[in-house]
mmCIF file with all atom_site columns, C-alpha atoms in Angstrom:
data_model
loop_
_atom_site.group_PDB
_atom_site.id
_atom_site.type_symbol
_atom_site.label_atom_id
_atom_site.label_alt_id
_atom_site.label_comp_id
_atom_site.label_asym_id
_atom_site.label_entity_id
_atom_site.label_seq_id
_atom_site.pdbx_PDB_ins_code
_atom_site.Cartn_x
_atom_site.Cartn_y
_atom_site.Cartn_z
_atom_site.occupancy
_atom_site.B_iso_or_equiv
_atom_site.pdbx_formal_charge
_atom_site.auth_seq_id
_atom_site.auth_comp_id
_atom_site.auth_asym_id
_atom_site.auth_atom_id
_atom_site.pdbx_PDB_model_num
ATOM 1   C CA . MET R 1 1   ? -11.947 15.180  -21.944 1.00 58.00 ? 1008 MET R CA 1
ATOM 2   C CA . LYS R 1 2   ? -8.133  14.124  -21.674 1.00 54.00 ? 1009 LYS R CA 1
ATOM 3   C CA . ASN R 1 3   ? -8.032  15.813  -17.927 1.00 56.00 ? 1010 ASN R CA 1
ATOM 4   C CA . ARG R 1 4   ? -11.192 13.907  -17.010 1.00 56.00 ? 1011 ARG R CA 1
ATOM 5   C CA . LEU R 1 5   ? -9.923  10.680  -18.289 1.00 53.00 ? 1012 LEU R CA 1
ATOM 6   C CA . LEU R 1 6   ? -6.878  10.871  -16.308 1.00 49.00 ? 1013 LEU R CA 1
ATOM 7   C CA . LEU R 1 7   ? -8.923  11.765  -13.269 1.00 47.00 ? 1014 LEU R CA 1
ATOM 8   C CA . VAL R 1 8   ? -10.977 8.873   -13.379 1.00 44.00 ? 1015 VAL R CA 1
ATOM 9   C CA . LEU R 1 9   ? -7.788  6.682   -13.881 1.00 48.00 ? 1016 LEU R CA 1
ATOM 10  C CA . LEU R 1 10  ? -6.332  8.147   -10.569 1.00 49.00 ? 1017 LEU R CA 1
ATOM 11  C CA . VAL R 1 11  ? -9.391  7.506   -8.684  1.00 43.00 ? 1018 VAL R CA 1
ATOM 12  C CA . PHE R 1 12  ? -9.445  4.069   -9.928  1.00 38.00 ? 1019 PHE R CA 1
ATOM 13  C CA . LEU R 1 13  ? -6.036  3.369   -9.005  1.00 44.00 ? 1020 LEU R CA 1
ATOM 14  C CA . THR R 1 14  ? -6.412  4.937   -5.765  1.00 45.00 ? 1021 THR R CA 1
ATOM 15  C CA . ALA R 1 15  ? -9.329  2.713   -5.224  1.00 43.00 ? 1022 ALA R CA 1
ATOM 16  C CA . VAL R 1 16  ? -7.333  -0.401  -6.044  1.00 44.00 ? 1023 VAL R CA 1
ATOM 17  C CA . LEU R 1 17  ? -4.490  0.334   -3.661  1.00 48.00 ? 1024 LEU R CA 1
ATOM 18  C CA . SER R 1 18  ? -6.887  0.988   -0.949  1.00 53.00 ? 1025 SER R CA 1
ATOM 19  C CA . CYS R 1 19  ? -8.359  -2.275  -1.567  1.00 61.00 ? 1026 CYS R CA 1
ATOM 20  C CA . ASN R 1 20  ? -5.131  -3.926  -1.665  1.00 72.00 ? 1027 ASN R CA 1
ATOM 21  C CA . ALA R 1 21  ? -3.559  -2.371  1.209   1.00 75.00 ? 1028 ALA R CA 1
ATOM 22  C CA . GLN R 1 22  ? -6.846  -3.397  3.235   1.00 88.00 ? 1029 GLN R CA 1
ATOM 23  C CA . LYS R 1 23  ? -6.764  -6.966  2.045   1.00 91.00 ? 1030 LYS R CA 1
ATOM 24  C CA . ALA R 1 24  ? -2.795  -7.169  3.339   1.00 92.00 ? 1031 ALA R CA 1
ATOM 25  C CA . VAL R 1 25  ? -4.170  -5.500  6.815   1.00 96.00 ? 1032 VAL R CA 1
ATOM 26  C CA . ASP R 1 26  ? -6.836  -8.303  6.873   1.00 95.00 ? 1033 ASP R CA 1
ATOM 27  C CA . ASP R 1 27  ? -4.161  -10.836 5.872   1.00 96.00 ? 1034 ASP R CA 1
ATOM 28  C CA . ILE R 1 28  ? -1.973  -9.428  8.705   1.00 97.00 ? 1035 ILE R CA 1
ATOM 29  C CA . ARG R 1 29  ? -4.599  -9.750  11.178  1.00 97.00 ? 1036 ARG R CA 1
ATOM 30  C CA . LYS R 1 30  ? -5.563  -13.442 10.163  1.00 97.00 ? 1037 LYS R CA 1
ATOM 31  C CA . ARG R 1 31  ? -1.966  -14.631 10.486  1.00 97.00 ? 1038 ARG R CA 1
ATOM 32  C CA . TYR R 1 32  ? -1.433  -12.761 14.004  1.00 97.00 ? 1039 TYR R CA 1
ATOM 33  C CA . GLY R 1 33  ? -4.825  -14.637 15.184  1.00 96.00 ? 1040 GLY R CA 1
ATOM 34  C CA . GLU R 1 34  ? -3.246  -18.220 13.861  1.00 95.00 ? 1041 GLU R CA 1
ATOM 35  C CA . ILE R 1 35  ? -0.296  -17.460 15.902  1.00 95.00 ? 1042 ILE R CA 1
ATOM 36  C CA . LYS R 1 36  ? -1.623  -16.035 18.902  1.00 95.00 ? 1043 LYS R CA 1
ATOM 37  C CA . GLN R 1 37  ? -4.085  -19.124 18.781  1.00 92.00 ? 1044 GLN R CA 1
ATOM 38  C CA . MET R 1 38  ? -0.983  -21.499 18.477  1.00 91.00 ? 1045 MET R CA 1
ATOM 39  C CA . ILE R 1 39  ? 0.855   -19.982 21.371  1.00 92.00 ? 1046 ILE R CA 1
ATOM 40  C CA . SER R 1 40  ? -2.150  -20.040 23.514  1.00 89.00 ? 1047 SER R CA 1
ATOM 41  C CA . LEU R 1 41  ? -2.458  -23.753 23.259  1.00 87.00 ? 1048 LEU R CA 1
ATOM 42  C CA . MET R 1 42  ? 1.063   -24.668 23.497  1.00 86.00 ? 1049 MET R CA 1
ATOM 43  C CA . GLY R 1 43  ? 2.036   -26.509 26.991  1.00 74.00 ? 1050 GLY R CA 1
ATOM 44  C CA . GLU R 1 44  ? 5.163   -25.872 29.263  1.00 73.00 ? 1051 GLU R CA 1
ATOM 45  C CA . GLY R 1 45  ? 8.082   -28.158 29.748  1.00 67.00 ? 1052 GLY R CA 1
ATOM 46  C CA . PRO R 1 46  ? 8.674   -31.976 29.084  1.00 67.00 ? 1053 PRO R CA 1
ATOM 47  C CA . ASN R 1 47  ? 5.163   -32.888 30.518  1.00 68.00 ? 1054 ASN R CA 1
ATOM 48  C CA . TRP R 1 48  ? 3.260   -30.623 28.225  1.00 60.00 ? 1055 TRP R CA 1
ATOM 49  C CA . GLN R 1 49  ? 0.916   -33.464 27.470  1.00 59.00 ? 1056 GLN R CA 1
ATOM 50  C CA . ASP R 1 50  ? -0.673  -32.870 30.963  1.00 63.00 ? 1057 ASP R CA 1
ATOM 51  C CA . ASN R 1 51  ? -1.425  -29.412 29.984  1.00 56.00 ? 1058 ASN R CA 1
ATOM 52  C CA . ALA R 1 52  ? -5.045  -30.047 28.983  1.00 51.00 ? 1059 ALA R CA 1
ATOM 53  C CA . ILE R 1 53  ? -7.473  -27.553 27.540  1.00 51.00 ? 1060 ILE R CA 1
ATOM 54  C CA . ASP R 1 54  ? -10.514 -29.337 28.806  1.00 49.00 ? 1061 ASP R CA 1
ATOM 55  C CA . ALA R 1 55  ? -11.329 -32.756 30.382  1.00 43.00 ? 1062 ALA R CA 1
ATOM 56  C CA . ASP R 1 56  ? -11.658 -34.390 26.848  1.00 49.00 ? 1063 ASP R CA 1
ATOM 57  C CA . SER R 1 57  ? -8.484  -33.084 25.681  1.00 48.00 ? 1064 SER R CA 1
ATOM 58  C CA . PRO R 1 58  ? -5.362  -35.060 25.375  1.00 50.00 ? 1065 PRO R CA 1
ATOM 59  C CA . GLY R 1 59  ? -3.603  -31.863 25.946  1.00 54.00 ? 1066 GLY R CA 1
ATOM 60  C CA . GLY R 1 60  ? -1.454  -28.938 24.478  1.00 70.00 ? 1067 GLY R CA 1
ATOM 61  C CA . TRP R 1 61  ? 0.594   -28.490 21.659  1.00 79.00 ? 1068 TRP R CA 1
ATOM 62  C CA . PRO R 1 62  ? 4.291   -29.027 22.405  1.00 84.00 ? 1069 PRO R CA 1
ATOM 63  C CA . PRO R 1 63  ? 6.326   -26.093 23.215  1.00 87.00 ? 1070 PRO R CA 1
ATOM 64  C CA . GLU R 1 64  ? 8.378   -24.762 20.371  1.00 90.00 ? 1071 GLU R CA 1
ATOM 65  C CA . TYR R 1 65  ? 10.287  -21.402 21.143  1.00 95.00 ? 1072 TYR R CA 1
ATOM 66  C CA . TYR R 1 66  ? 13.477  -19.785 22.233  1.00 96.00 ? 1073 TYR R CA 1
ATOM 67  C CA . HIS R 1 67  ? 13.517  -17.881 25.615  1.00 96.00 ? 1074 HIS R CA 1
ATOM 68  C CA . VAL R 1 68  ? 16.145  -15.357 26.361  1.00 97.00 ? 1075 VAL R CA 1
ATOM 69  C CA . LYS R 1 69  ? 16.062  -13.599 29.783  1.00 97.00 ? 1076 LYS R CA 1
ATOM 70  C CA . ILE R 1 70  ? 18.469  -10.940 31.097  1.00 96.00 ? 1077 ILE R CA 1
ATOM 71  C CA . VAL R 1 71  ? 18.698  -9.765  34.357  1.00 97.00 ? 1078 VAL R CA 1
ATOM 72  C CA . GLN R 1 72  ? 20.675  -6.664  35.511  1.00 96.00 ? 1079 GLN R CA 1
ATOM 73  C CA . ASN R 1 73  ? 21.167  -4.055  38.011  1.00 96.00 ? 1080 ASN R CA 1
ATOM 74  C CA . LEU R 1 74  ? 21.407  -0.563  36.028  1.00 93.00 ? 1081 LEU R CA 1
ATOM 75  C CA . PRO R 1 75  ? 22.770  2.406   37.376  1.00 93.00 ? 1082 PRO R CA 1
ATOM 76  C CA . GLY R 1 76  ? 19.856  5.076   38.102  1.00 89.00 ? 1083 GLY R CA 1
ATOM 77  C CA . THR R 1 77  ? 17.018  2.716   37.414  1.00 91.00 ? 1084 THR R CA 1
ATOM 78  C CA . GLY R 1 78  ? 18.197  -0.465  39.381  1.00 95.00 ? 1085 GLY R CA 1
ATOM 79  C CA . TYR R 1 79  ? 16.561  -3.939  38.726  1.00 96.00 ? 1086 TYR R CA 1
ATOM 80  C CA . HIS R 1 80  ? 15.973  -4.847  35.027  1.00 96.00 ? 1087 HIS R CA 1
ATOM 81  C CA . GLU R 1 81  ? 14.335  -7.594  33.637  1.00 96.00 ? 1088 GLU R CA 1
ATOM 82  C CA . GLU R 1 82  ? 14.234  -8.471  29.673  1.00 97.00 ? 1089 GLU R CA 1
ATOM 83  C CA . ASN R 1 83  ? 12.174  -11.696 28.393  1.00 97.00 ? 1090 ASN R CA 1
ATOM 84  C CA . VAL R 1 84  ? 12.400  -12.314 24.850  1.00 98.00 ? 1091 VAL R CA 1
ATOM 85  C CA . ARG R 1 85  ? 10.503  -15.395 23.259  1.00 97.00 ? 1092 ARG R CA 1
ATOM 86  C CA . MET R 1 86  ? 10.982  -16.031 19.568  1.00 98.00 ? 1093 MET R CA 1
ATOM 87  C CA . TYR R 1 87  ? 8.372   -18.614 17.914  1.00 97.00 ? 1094 TYR R CA 1
ATOM 88  C CA . TYR R 1 88  ? 9.209   -20.418 15.050  1.00 96.00 ? 1095 TYR R CA 1
ATOM 89  C CA . GLU R 1 89  ? 8.241   -22.433 12.154  1.00 93.00 ? 1096 GLU R CA 1
ATOM 90  C CA . GLU R 1 90  ? 9.760   -25.023 10.296  1.00 89.00 ? 1097 GLU R CA 1
ATOM 91  C CA . ASP R 1 91  ? 11.100  -23.777 6.922   1.00 81.00 ? 1098 ASP R CA 1
ATOM 92  C CA . GLY R 1 92  ? 11.978  -26.877 4.814   1.00 70.00 ? 1099 GLY R CA 1
ATOM 93  C CA . ASN R 1 93  ? 11.231  -30.261 3.231   1.00 65.00 ? 1100 ASN R CA 1
ATOM 94  C CA . ALA R 1 94  ? 8.841   -32.313 5.870   1.00 59.00 ? 1101 ALA R CA 1
ATOM 95  C CA . GLU R 1 95  ? 10.970  -35.289 5.214   1.00 71.00 ? 1102 GLU R CA 1
ATOM 96  C CA . GLU R 1 96  ? 14.185  -33.746 7.059   1.00 75.00 ? 1103 GLU R CA 1
ATOM 97  C CA . ILE R 1 97  ? 14.823  -34.887 10.457  1.00 80.00 ? 1104 ILE R CA 1
ATOM 98  C CA . TYR R 1 98  ? 15.608  -31.269 11.568  1.00 83.00 ? 1105 TYR R CA 1
ATOM 99  C CA . PRO R 1 99  ? 14.490  -28.834 8.959   1.00 85.00 ? 1106 PRO R CA 1
ATOM 100 C CA . PRO R 1 100 ? 15.836  -25.240 9.433   1.00 88.00 ? 1107 PRO R CA 1
ATOM 101 C CA . LEU R 1 101 ? 13.511  -22.798 11.292  1.00 93.00 ? 1108 LEU R CA 1
ATOM 102 C CA . ARG R 1 102 ? 12.335  -19.562 10.753  1.00 94.00 ? 1109 ARG R CA 1
ATOM 103 C CA . LEU R 1 103 ? 11.251  -16.855 13.130  1.00 97.00 ? 1110 LEU R CA 1
ATOM 104 C CA . ALA R 1 104 ? 7.561   -16.698 13.072  1.00 97.00 ? 1111 ALA R CA 1
ATOM 105 C CA . PHE R 1 105 ? 6.742   -14.263 16.139  1.00 98.00 ? 1112 PHE R CA 1
ATOM 106 C CA . ALA R 1 106 ? 8.496   -12.699 18.742  1.00 98.00 ? 1113 ALA R CA 1
ATOM 107 C CA . SER R 1 107 ? 7.538   -10.927 22.017  1.00 98.00 ? 1114 SER R CA 1
ATOM 108 C CA . SER R 1 108 ? 9.959   -8.422  24.398  1.00 98.00 ? 1115 SER R CA 1
ATOM 109 C CA . LYS R 1 109 ? 8.624   -7.553  27.927  1.00 98.00 ? 1116 LYS R CA 1
ATOM 110 C CA . TYR R 1 110 ? 11.227  -5.265  29.551  1.00 97.00 ? 1117 TYR R CA 1
ATOM 111 C CA . ASN R 1 111 ? 11.350  -2.693  32.439  1.00 95.00 ? 1118 ASN R CA 1
ATOM 112 C CA . PHE R 1 112 ? 13.377  0.400   33.305  1.00 94.00 ? 1119 PHE R CA 1
ATOM 113 C CA . ALA R 1 113 ? 12.732  1.350   37.161  1.00 91.00 ? 1120 ALA R CA 1
ATOM 114 C CA . ALA R 1 114 ? 8.668   1.386   37.250  1.00 87.00 ? 1121 ALA R CA 1
ATOM 115 C CA . ARG R 1 115 ? 8.439   1.579   33.427  1.00 91.00 ? 1122 ARG R CA 1
ATOM 116 C CA . GLU R 1 116 ? 7.306   -1.608  31.908  1.00 95.00 ? 1123 GLU R CA 1
ATOM 117 C CA . PHE R 1 117 ? 7.504   -1.727  28.246  1.00 97.00 ? 1124 PHE R CA 1
ATOM 118 C CA . TYR R 1 118 ? 6.035   -4.873  25.804  1.00 98.00 ? 1125 TYR R CA 1
ATOM 119 C CA . GLU R 1 119 ? 6.543   -5.476  22.005  1.00 98.00 ? 1126 GLU R CA 1
ATOM 120 C CA . GLU R 1 120 ? 5.371   -8.192  19.463  1.00 98.00 ? 1127 GLU R CA 1
ATOM 121 C CA . TYR R 1 121 ? 6.749   -8.377  15.828  1.00 98.00 ? 1128 TYR R CA 1
ATOM 122 C CA . LEU R 1 122 ? 4.987   -10.629 13.419  1.00 98.00 ? 1129 LEU R CA 1
ATOM 123 C CA . TYR R 1 123 ? 6.365   -12.123 10.428  1.00 98.00 ? 1130 TYR R CA 1
ATOM 124 C CA . ASN R 1 124 ? 5.133   -13.729 7.314   1.00 96.00 ? 1131 ASN R CA 1
ATOM 125 C CA . THR R 1 125 ? 5.858   -17.381 5.763   1.00 93.00 ? 1132 THR R CA 1
ATOM 126 C CA . LYS R 1 126 ? 9.012   -15.834 4.110   1.00 92.00 ? 1133 LYS R CA 1
ATOM 127 C CA . GLY R 1 127 ? 10.404  -14.391 7.354   1.00 93.00 ? 1134 GLY R CA 1
ATOM 128 C CA . LYS R 1 128 ? 9.491   -10.831 6.455   1.00 96.00 ? 1135 LYS R CA 1
ATOM 129 C CA . LEU R 1 129 ? 8.210   -8.499  9.416   1.00 98.00 ? 1136 LEU R CA 1
ATOM 130 C CA . ILE R 1 130 ? 4.567   -7.525  8.861   1.00 98.00 ? 1137 ILE R CA 1
ATOM 131 C CA . PHE R 1 131 ? 3.398   -6.318  12.020  1.00 98.00 ? 1138 PHE R CA 1
ATOM 132 C CA . ILE R 1 132 ? 4.746   -4.380  15.002  1.00 98.00 ? 1139 ILE R CA 1
ATOM 133 C CA . TYR R 1 133 ? 2.547   -4.208  18.365  1.00 98.00 ? 1140 TYR R CA 1
ATOM 134 C CA . ALA R 1 134 ? 3.806   -2.123  21.177  1.00 98.00 ? 1141 ALA R CA 1
ATOM 135 C CA . GLN R 1 135 ? 2.959   -0.826  24.716  1.00 97.00 ? 1142 GLN R CA 1
ATOM 136 C CA . SER R 1 136 ? 5.169   2.155   25.626  1.00 96.00 ? 1143 SER R CA 1
ATOM 137 C CA . PRO R 1 137 ? 5.020   4.183   28.887  1.00 93.00 ? 1144 PRO R CA 1
ATOM 138 C CA . ASP R 1 138 ? 5.607   8.451   28.819  1.00 87.00 ? 1145 ASP R CA 1
ATOM 139 C CA . VAL R 1 139 ? 6.313   9.029   32.595  1.00 70.00 ? 1146 VAL R CA 1
ATOM 140 C CA . ASP R 1 140 ? 6.584   12.843  31.657  1.00 71.00 ? 1147 ASP R CA 1
ATOM 141 C CA . PHE R 1 141 ? 3.000   13.145  30.362  1.00 77.00 ? 1148 PHE R CA 1
ATOM 142 C CA . GLY R 1 142 ? 1.619   10.065  32.668  1.00 87.00 ? 1149 GLY R CA 1
ATOM 143 C CA . LYS R 1 143 ? 0.367   8.345   29.502  1.00 92.00 ? 1150 LYS R CA 1
ATOM 144 C CA . ILE R 1 144 ? 0.624   4.591   28.075  1.00 95.00 ? 1151 ILE R CA 1
ATOM 145 C CA . TYR R 1 145 ? 0.808   4.411   24.474  1.00 96.00 ? 1152 TYR R CA 1
ATOM 146 C CA . GLU R 1 146 ? -0.547  1.547   22.442  1.00 97.00 ? 1153 GLU R CA 1
ATOM 147 C CA . LEU R 1 147 ? 0.821   1.439   18.726  1.00 98.00 ? 1154 LEU R CA 1
ATOM 148 C CA . ARG R 1 148 ? 0.323   -0.871  15.687  1.00 98.00 ? 1155 ARG R CA 1
ATOM 149 C CA . PHE R 1 149 ? 2.199   -0.819  12.512  1.00 98.00 ? 1156 PHE R CA 1
ATOM 150 C CA . TYR R 1 150 ? 1.180   -2.952  9.424   1.00 98.00 ? 1157 TYR R CA 1
ATOM 151 C CA . LEU R 1 151 ? 4.112   -3.427  6.889   1.00 97.00 ? 1158 LEU R CA 1
ATOM 152 C CA . SER R 1 152 ? 3.775   -4.860  3.353   1.00 96.00 ? 1159 SER R CA 1
ATOM 153 C CA . GLY R 1 153 ? 6.813   -5.215  1.423   1.00 92.00 ? 1160 GLY R CA 1
ATOM 154 C CA . GLY R 1 154 ? 9.269   -3.452  3.942   1.00 92.00 ? 1161 GLY R CA 1
ATOM 155 C CA . LYS R 1 155 ? 7.017   -0.415  3.991   1.00 95.00 ? 1162 LYS R CA 1
ATOM 156 C CA . VAL R 1 156 ? 4.053   0.743   6.425   1.00 97.00 ? 1163 VAL R CA 1
ATOM 157 C CA . ILE R 1 157 ? 0.678   0.732   5.073   1.00 97.00 ? 1164 ILE R CA 1
ATOM 158 C CA . ASN R 1 158 ? -1.654  1.294   8.224   1.00 97.00 ? 1165 ASN R CA 1
ATOM 159 C CA . THR R 1 159 ? -0.692  2.737   11.755  1.00 98.00 ? 1166 THR R CA 1
ATOM 160 C CA . ILE R 1 160 ? -3.053  3.068   14.716  1.00 98.00 ? 1167 ILE R CA 1
ATOM 161 C CA . VAL R 1 161 ? -2.036  4.667   17.912  1.00 97.00 ? 1168 VAL R CA 1
ATOM 162 C CA . LYS R 1 162 ? -4.152  4.850   21.197  1.00 97.00 ? 1169 LYS R CA 1
ATOM 163 C CA . LYS R 1 163 ? -3.428  6.022   24.459  1.00 95.00 ? 1170 LYS R CA 1
ATOM 164 C CA . ARG R 1 164 ? -4.640  6.243   28.029  1.00 95.00 ? 1171 ARG R CA 1
ATOM 165 C CA . ASP R 1 165 ? -3.580  7.769   31.465  1.00 94.00 ? 1172 ASP R CA 1
ATOM 166 C CA . PHE R 1 166 ? -2.089  5.491   33.879  1.00 90.00 ? 1173 PHE R CA 1
ATOM 167 C CA . ASN R 1 167 ? -4.819  5.343   36.077  1.00 90.00 ? 1174 ASN R CA 1
ATOM 168 C CA . GLU R 1 168 ? -7.346  4.512   33.246  1.00 91.00 ? 1175 GLU R CA 1
ATOM 169 C CA . GLU R 1 169 ? -7.809  1.110   31.674  1.00 90.00 ? 1176 GLU R CA 1
ATOM 170 C CA . ILE R 1 170 ? -9.393  2.005   28.246  1.00 94.00 ? 1177 ILE R CA 1
ATOM 171 C CA . PHE R 1 171 ? -7.007  2.965   25.288  1.00 95.00 ? 1178 PHE R CA 1
ATOM 172 C CA . GLN R 1 172 ? -8.690  5.826   23.221  1.00 96.00 ? 1179 GLN R CA 1
ATOM 173 C CA . GLU R 1 173 ? -7.609  6.218   19.426  1.00 97.00 ? 1180 GLU R CA 1
ATOM 174 C CA . VAL R 1 174 ? -5.805  9.300   18.706  1.00 96.00 ? 1181 VAL R CA 1
ATOM 175 C CA . TYR R 1 175 ? -4.748  8.442   15.233  1.00 97.00 ? 1182 TYR R CA 1
ATOM 176 C CA . SER R 1 176 ? -5.348  5.768   12.512  1.00 96.00 ? 1183 SER R CA 1
ATOM 177 C CA . GLY R 1 177 ? -3.992  5.945   8.892   1.00 96.00 ? 1184 GLY R CA 1
ATOM 178 C CA . LYS R 1 178 ? -1.534  4.766   6.253   1.00 93.00 ? 1185 LYS R CA 1
ATOM 179 C CA . ASP R 1 179 ? 1.180   7.063   7.180   1.00 93.00 ? 1186 ASP R CA 1
ATOM 180 C CA . ILE R 1 180 ? 3.228   7.572   10.358  1.00 96.00 ? 1187 ILE R CA 1
ATOM 181 C CA . PRO R 1 181 ? 2.816   11.003  11.920  1.00 95.00 ? 1188 PRO R CA 1
ATOM 182 C CA . ASN R 1 182 ? 6.272   12.746  12.881  1.00 95.00 ? 1189 ASN R CA 1
ATOM 183 C CA . LEU R 1 183 ? 5.217   12.285  16.847  1.00 92.00 ? 1190 LEU R CA 1
ATOM 184 C CA . TYR R 1 184 ? 5.446   8.705   16.431  1.00 95.00 ? 1191 TYR R CA 1
ATOM 185 C CA . LYS R 1 185 ? 8.370   8.049   13.917  1.00 96.00 ? 1192 LYS R CA 1
ATOM 186 C CA . GLU R 1 186 ? 10.513  7.870   16.873  1.00 95.00 ? 1193 GLU R CA 1
ATOM 187 C CA . TYR R 1 187 ? 8.775   4.730   18.365  1.00 96.00 ? 1194 TYR R CA 1
ATOM 188 C CA . PHE R 1 188 ? 8.880   3.104   14.727  1.00 97.00 ? 1195 PHE R CA 1
ATOM 189 C CA . ASP R 1 189 ? 12.434  3.286   14.188  1.00 97.00 ? 1196 ASP R CA 1
ATOM 190 C CA . GLN R 1 190 ? 13.314  2.021   17.713  1.00 97.00 ? 1197 GLN R CA 1
ATOM 191 C CA . TYR R 1 191 ? 10.866  -0.826  17.006  1.00 98.00 ? 1198 TYR R CA 1
ATOM 192 C CA . ILE R 1 192 ? 12.482  -1.494  13.909  1.00 98.00 ? 1199 ILE R CA 1
ATOM 193 C CA . ALA R 1 193 ? 15.896  -1.524  15.572  1.00 98.00 ? 1200 ALA R CA 1
ATOM 194 C CA . GLY R 1 194 ? 14.343  -4.068  18.193  1.00 97.00 ? 1201 GLY R CA 1
ATOM 195 C CA . ALA R 1 195 ? 12.934  -6.328  15.556  1.00 98.00 ? 1202 ALA R CA 1
ATOM 196 C CA . LYS R 1 196 ? 16.588  -6.261  14.009  1.00 98.00 ? 1203 LYS R CA 1
ATOM 197 C CA . LYS R 1 197 ? 17.918  -7.172  17.379  1.00 97.00 ? 1204 LYS R CA 1
ATOM 198 C CA . ILE R 1 198 ? 15.798  -10.238 17.783  1.00 98.00 ? 1205 ILE R CA 1
ATOM 199 C CA . GLU R 1 199 ? 16.195  -11.415 14.277  1.00 98.00 ? 1206 GLU R CA 1
ATOM 200 C CA . ASN R 1 200 ? 19.989  -11.318 14.929  1.00 97.00 ? 1207 ASN R CA 1
ATOM 201 C CA . MET R 1 201 ? 19.372  -13.269 18.550  1.00 97.00 ? 1208 MET R CA 1
ATOM 202 C CA . PHE R 1 202 ? 17.106  -15.911 16.727  1.00 97.00 ? 1209 PHE R CA 1
ATOM 203 C CA . LYS R 1 203 ? 19.787  -16.436 14.241  1.00 96.00 ? 1210 LYS R CA 1
ATOM 204 C CA . ALA R 1 204 ? 22.796  -16.848 16.712  1.00 96.00 ? 1211 ALA R CA 1
ATOM 205 C CA . ILE R 1 205 ? 20.481  -19.204 18.945  1.00 95.00 ? 1212 ILE R CA 1
ATOM 206 C CA . ASN R 1 206 ? 19.619  -21.282 15.902  1.00 93.00 ? 1213 ASN R CA 1
ATOM 207 C CA . ASP R 1 207 ? 22.871  -21.674 14.472  1.00 92.00 ? 1214 ASP R CA 1
ATOM 208 C CA . GLY R 1 208 ? 24.265  -22.647 17.930  1.00 91.00 ? 1215 GLY R CA 1
ATOM 209 C CA . ARG R 1 209 ? 21.620  -25.250 19.159  1.00 89.00 ? 1216 ARG R CA 1
ATOM 210 C CA . ASN R 1 210 ? 22.463  -28.407 20.028  1.00 84.00 ? 1217 ASN R CA 1
ATOM 211 C CA . LEU R 1 211 ? 20.720  -31.079 17.638  1.00 75.00 ? 1218 LEU R CA 1
#
């Protein structure tokens, strides 16, 4: 009887944790969609009002982001270009003229020779990393990987990995689960380090901006 009760409790707790994890993933997807929608509506430059969405629209949203561009000529791989965009939210009293800013979303696109990489980092309203999306080529095997990592409380709660051949357009799912297989842990560690660099970059720019 006691063993049966423990089994029932274990099944119940597992179901609760699974539901909580799914809700966290759903919340992350919702915030991701909202942030991407906001970015898609942003105009560019001082005449952003002229970036009308349609004939009846007064224009897009004002552009609000930091943009860092790095151009180098690297030994062995030649031309290297890296573009990092950091989108922010106000993190203070609405009555403040210049409220403090909080990193909300960042994208990084860069190359080494013909290999092109792309990464996205999503943060919650407390400035915590909650989602990583990346495309990474594997020249040795002629594959391009698409990876998604969902996080809650600093821990991964869901991982999705897809891949395709260089000459294909559609990604095929190769893994989906709450853990990170050993094959993809190196990728995850790399992106966590990348997120930290972007966070440090954002802080440096934010602290040094002229108001």
